[in-house]
XYZ file of C-alpha atoms in Angstrom:
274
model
C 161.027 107.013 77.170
C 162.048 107.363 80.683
C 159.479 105.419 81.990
C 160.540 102.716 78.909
C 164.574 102.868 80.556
C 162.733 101.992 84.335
C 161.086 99.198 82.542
C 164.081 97.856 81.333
C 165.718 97.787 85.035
C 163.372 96.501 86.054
C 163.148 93.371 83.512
C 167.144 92.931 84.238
C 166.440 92.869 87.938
C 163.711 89.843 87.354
C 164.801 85.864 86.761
C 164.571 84.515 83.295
C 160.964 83.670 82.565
C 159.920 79.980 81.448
C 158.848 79.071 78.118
C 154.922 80.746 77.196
C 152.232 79.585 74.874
C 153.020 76.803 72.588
C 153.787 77.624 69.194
C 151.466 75.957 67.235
C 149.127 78.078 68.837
C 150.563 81.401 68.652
C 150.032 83.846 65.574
C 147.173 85.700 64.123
C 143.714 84.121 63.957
C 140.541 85.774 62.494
C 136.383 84.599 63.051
C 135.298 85.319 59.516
C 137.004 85.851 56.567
C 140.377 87.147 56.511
C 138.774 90.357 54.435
C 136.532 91.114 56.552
C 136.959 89.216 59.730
C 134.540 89.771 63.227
C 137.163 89.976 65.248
C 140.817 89.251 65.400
C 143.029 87.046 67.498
C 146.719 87.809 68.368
C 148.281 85.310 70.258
C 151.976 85.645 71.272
C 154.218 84.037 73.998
C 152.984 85.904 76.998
C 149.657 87.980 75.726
C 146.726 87.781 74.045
C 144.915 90.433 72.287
C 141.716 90.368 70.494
C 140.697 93.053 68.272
C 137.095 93.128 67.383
C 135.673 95.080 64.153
C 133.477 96.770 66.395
C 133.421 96.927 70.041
C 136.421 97.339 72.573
C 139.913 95.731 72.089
C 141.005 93.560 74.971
C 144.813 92.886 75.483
C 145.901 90.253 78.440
C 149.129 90.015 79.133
C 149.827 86.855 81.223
C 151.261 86.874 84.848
C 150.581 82.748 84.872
C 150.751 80.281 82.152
C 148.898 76.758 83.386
C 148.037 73.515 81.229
C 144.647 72.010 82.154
C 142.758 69.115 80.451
C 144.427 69.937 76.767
C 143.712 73.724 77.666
C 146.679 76.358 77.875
C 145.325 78.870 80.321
C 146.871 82.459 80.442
C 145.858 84.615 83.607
C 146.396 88.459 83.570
C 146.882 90.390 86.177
C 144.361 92.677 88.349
C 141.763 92.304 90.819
C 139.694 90.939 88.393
C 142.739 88.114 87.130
C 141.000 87.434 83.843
C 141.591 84.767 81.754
C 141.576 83.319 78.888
C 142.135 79.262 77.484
C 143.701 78.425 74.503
C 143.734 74.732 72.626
C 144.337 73.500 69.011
C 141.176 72.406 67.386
C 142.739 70.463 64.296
C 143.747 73.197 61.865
C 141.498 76.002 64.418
C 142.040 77.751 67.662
C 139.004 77.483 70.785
C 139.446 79.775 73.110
C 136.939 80.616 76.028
C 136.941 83.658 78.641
C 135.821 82.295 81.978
C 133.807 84.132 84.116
C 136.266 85.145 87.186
C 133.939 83.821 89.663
C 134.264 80.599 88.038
C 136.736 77.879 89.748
C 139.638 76.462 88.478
C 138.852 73.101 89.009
C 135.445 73.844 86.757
C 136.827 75.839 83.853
C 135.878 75.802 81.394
C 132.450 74.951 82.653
C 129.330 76.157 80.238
C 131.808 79.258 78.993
C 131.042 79.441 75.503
C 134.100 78.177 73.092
C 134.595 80.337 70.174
C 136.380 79.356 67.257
C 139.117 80.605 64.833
C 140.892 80.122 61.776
C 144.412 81.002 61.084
C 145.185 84.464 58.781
C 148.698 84.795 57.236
C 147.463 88.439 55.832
C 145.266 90.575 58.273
C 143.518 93.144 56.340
C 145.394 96.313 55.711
C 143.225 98.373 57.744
C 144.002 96.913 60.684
C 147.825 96.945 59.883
C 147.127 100.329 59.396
C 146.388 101.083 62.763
C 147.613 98.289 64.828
C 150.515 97.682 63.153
C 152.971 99.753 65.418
C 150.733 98.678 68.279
C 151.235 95.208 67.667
C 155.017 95.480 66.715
C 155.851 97.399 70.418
C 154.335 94.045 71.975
C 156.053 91.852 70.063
C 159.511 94.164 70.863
C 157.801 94.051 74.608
C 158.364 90.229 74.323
C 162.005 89.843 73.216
C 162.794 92.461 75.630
C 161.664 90.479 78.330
C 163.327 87.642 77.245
C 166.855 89.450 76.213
C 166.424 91.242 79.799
C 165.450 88.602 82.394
C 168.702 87.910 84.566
C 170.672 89.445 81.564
C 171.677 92.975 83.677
C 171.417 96.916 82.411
C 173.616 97.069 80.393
C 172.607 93.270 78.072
C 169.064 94.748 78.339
C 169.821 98.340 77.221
C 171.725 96.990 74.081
C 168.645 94.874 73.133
C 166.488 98.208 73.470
C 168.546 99.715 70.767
C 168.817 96.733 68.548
C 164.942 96.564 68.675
C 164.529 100.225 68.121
C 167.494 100.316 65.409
C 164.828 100.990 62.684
C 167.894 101.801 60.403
C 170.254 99.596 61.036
C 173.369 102.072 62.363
C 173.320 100.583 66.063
C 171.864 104.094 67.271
C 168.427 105.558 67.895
C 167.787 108.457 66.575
C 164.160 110.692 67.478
C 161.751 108.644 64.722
C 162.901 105.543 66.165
C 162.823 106.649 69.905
C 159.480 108.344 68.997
C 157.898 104.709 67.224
C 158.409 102.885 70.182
C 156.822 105.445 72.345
C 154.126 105.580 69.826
C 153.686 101.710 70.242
C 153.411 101.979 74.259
C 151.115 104.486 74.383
C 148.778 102.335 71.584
C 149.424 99.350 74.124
C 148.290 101.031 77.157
C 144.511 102.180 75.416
C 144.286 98.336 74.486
C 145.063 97.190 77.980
C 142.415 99.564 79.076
C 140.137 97.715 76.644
C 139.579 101.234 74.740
C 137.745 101.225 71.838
C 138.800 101.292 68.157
C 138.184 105.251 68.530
C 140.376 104.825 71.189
C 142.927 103.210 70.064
C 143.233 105.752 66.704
C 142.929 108.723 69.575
C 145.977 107.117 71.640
C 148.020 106.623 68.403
C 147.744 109.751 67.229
C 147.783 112.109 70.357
C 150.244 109.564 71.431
C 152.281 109.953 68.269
C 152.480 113.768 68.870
C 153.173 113.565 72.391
C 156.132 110.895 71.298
C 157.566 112.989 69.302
C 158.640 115.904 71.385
C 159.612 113.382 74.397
C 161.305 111.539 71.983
C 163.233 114.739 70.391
C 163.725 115.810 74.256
C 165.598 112.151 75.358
C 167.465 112.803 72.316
C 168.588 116.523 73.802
C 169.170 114.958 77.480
C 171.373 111.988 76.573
C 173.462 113.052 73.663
C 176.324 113.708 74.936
C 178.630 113.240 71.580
C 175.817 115.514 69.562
C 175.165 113.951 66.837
C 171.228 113.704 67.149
C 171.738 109.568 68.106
C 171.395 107.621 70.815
C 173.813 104.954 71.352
C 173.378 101.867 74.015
C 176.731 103.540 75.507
C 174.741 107.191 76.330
C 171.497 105.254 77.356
C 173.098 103.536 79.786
C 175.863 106.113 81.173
C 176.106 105.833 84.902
C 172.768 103.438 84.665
C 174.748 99.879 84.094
C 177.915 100.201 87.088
C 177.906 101.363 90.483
C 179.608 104.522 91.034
C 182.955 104.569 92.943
C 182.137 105.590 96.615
C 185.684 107.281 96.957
C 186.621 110.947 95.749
C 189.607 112.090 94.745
C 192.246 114.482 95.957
C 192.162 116.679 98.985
C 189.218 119.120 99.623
C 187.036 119.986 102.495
C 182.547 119.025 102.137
C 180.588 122.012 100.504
C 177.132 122.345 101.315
C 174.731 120.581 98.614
C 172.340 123.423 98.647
C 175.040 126.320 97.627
C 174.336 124.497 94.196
C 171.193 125.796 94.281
C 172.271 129.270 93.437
C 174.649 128.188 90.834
C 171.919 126.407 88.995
C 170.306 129.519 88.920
C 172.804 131.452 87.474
C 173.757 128.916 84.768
C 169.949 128.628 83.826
C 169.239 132.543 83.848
C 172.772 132.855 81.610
C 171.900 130.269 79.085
C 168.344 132.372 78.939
C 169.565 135.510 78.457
C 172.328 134.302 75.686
C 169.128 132.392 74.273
C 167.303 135.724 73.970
C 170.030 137.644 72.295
């Protein structure tokens, strides 16, 4: 979660991003039937993911949006900068994946085009174990656009409205520990794991959520009642601290607190043990 709050300064730090993929072609697509479908197509703003039914997912998440020739192209990031082009096809979606040797000026060249068909209803399996995958992107999304040039504190509120599972304006550990669940599920598909993978990251991750979820919880509660609240996420993480002290005093060496740590850890162990 930690790593999730360094995210989010990071997002306020960056300039509002442009508009991403068009709408009409953004949503879930499917080759086959919607039952039983090949593969499956999730477009969104700023990412594309493609889960096949067998085989290795592949998520992009776009650094550059470009329109060529009727194509929207979406380049990831990496060595590699893959890519992948997008158009409307009538009542379909073509997309191609370019070979990264291939120029720009030649795309989409003899790539082949694939084809797909819009799917209100994935099948339940996959919501199964996508679903929270798939939801942490989407929250990924809004995120980056609540964030962008908003500041820490604008972006810290919008991580608690999207984690607000229950509606009191606080985060408790099941909430805190769904969104970690939803990174960690993100990360195996941007490593292009496969669905074996995927199931191992969501449930190791899911375990692994929980307890840093139930310790962010301990760390940052400071009113104790087993909630987060934008307000304790973002204590001394939204202003500048005052560079004056107060009162009259003389410096004390930083590293006498050293042994005064000690003694307040070995007394809260010892009245632990009793």
């Amino acid at each position: 979660m930690m790593r999730l709050l360094i995210l989010l300064l990071a997002l306020a730090a960056l300039p509002a991003h442009a508009q991403g993929v068009p709408e009409p072609l953004r949503g879930a697509w499917v080759r086959g039937a919607c039952a039983a479908p090949e593969a499956v197509l999730q477009v969104s703003a700023r990412g594309a993911l493609r889960l096949p039914a067998e085989g290795a997912a592949r998520l992009l998440r776009f650094r550059t949006l470009r329109v060529q020739e009727g194509w929207t192209i979406g380049t990831g990031g990496g060595a590699e900068a893959p890519r992948i082009m997008l158009r409307a096809a009538g009542d379909a979606l073509e997309t191609a994946e370019p070979d990264a040797k291939l120029r720009d000026d030649r795309l989409p060249g003899e790539t082949e085009l694939l084809r797909w068909t819009r799917c209100a209803t994935p099948p339940a399996s996959l919501l199964l174990l996508h679903g929270e995958g798939l939801a942490f992107l989407a929250t990924l999304e809004r995120l980056e656009g609540a964030c962008q040039g908003a500041g820490t504190e604008a972006c810290i509120a919008a991580l608690v409205a999207e984690g607000d599972v229950s509606g009191d304006r606080l985060l408790g550990v099941a909430e805190i520990a769904r969104l970690l669940r939803g990174a960690a599920w993100a990360l195996a598909a941007l490593q292009d794991s496969p669905p074996e993978g995927l199931a191992v990251a969501a449930g190791l991750g899911g375990v692994a959520a929980a307890a840093a979820a139930r310790l962010l919880v301990e760390s940052l509660d400071f009113d104790g009642d087993g909630r987060l609240s934008a307000a304790e996420l973002g204590r001394d993480r939204t202003a500048w601290p005052a560079a004056t002290g107060g009162g009259e005093g003389r410096p004390v060496a930083i590293e006498a607190l050293s042994e005064g740590a000690g003694m307040l850890r070995a007394l809260i162990e010892r009245l632990a043990g009793e």
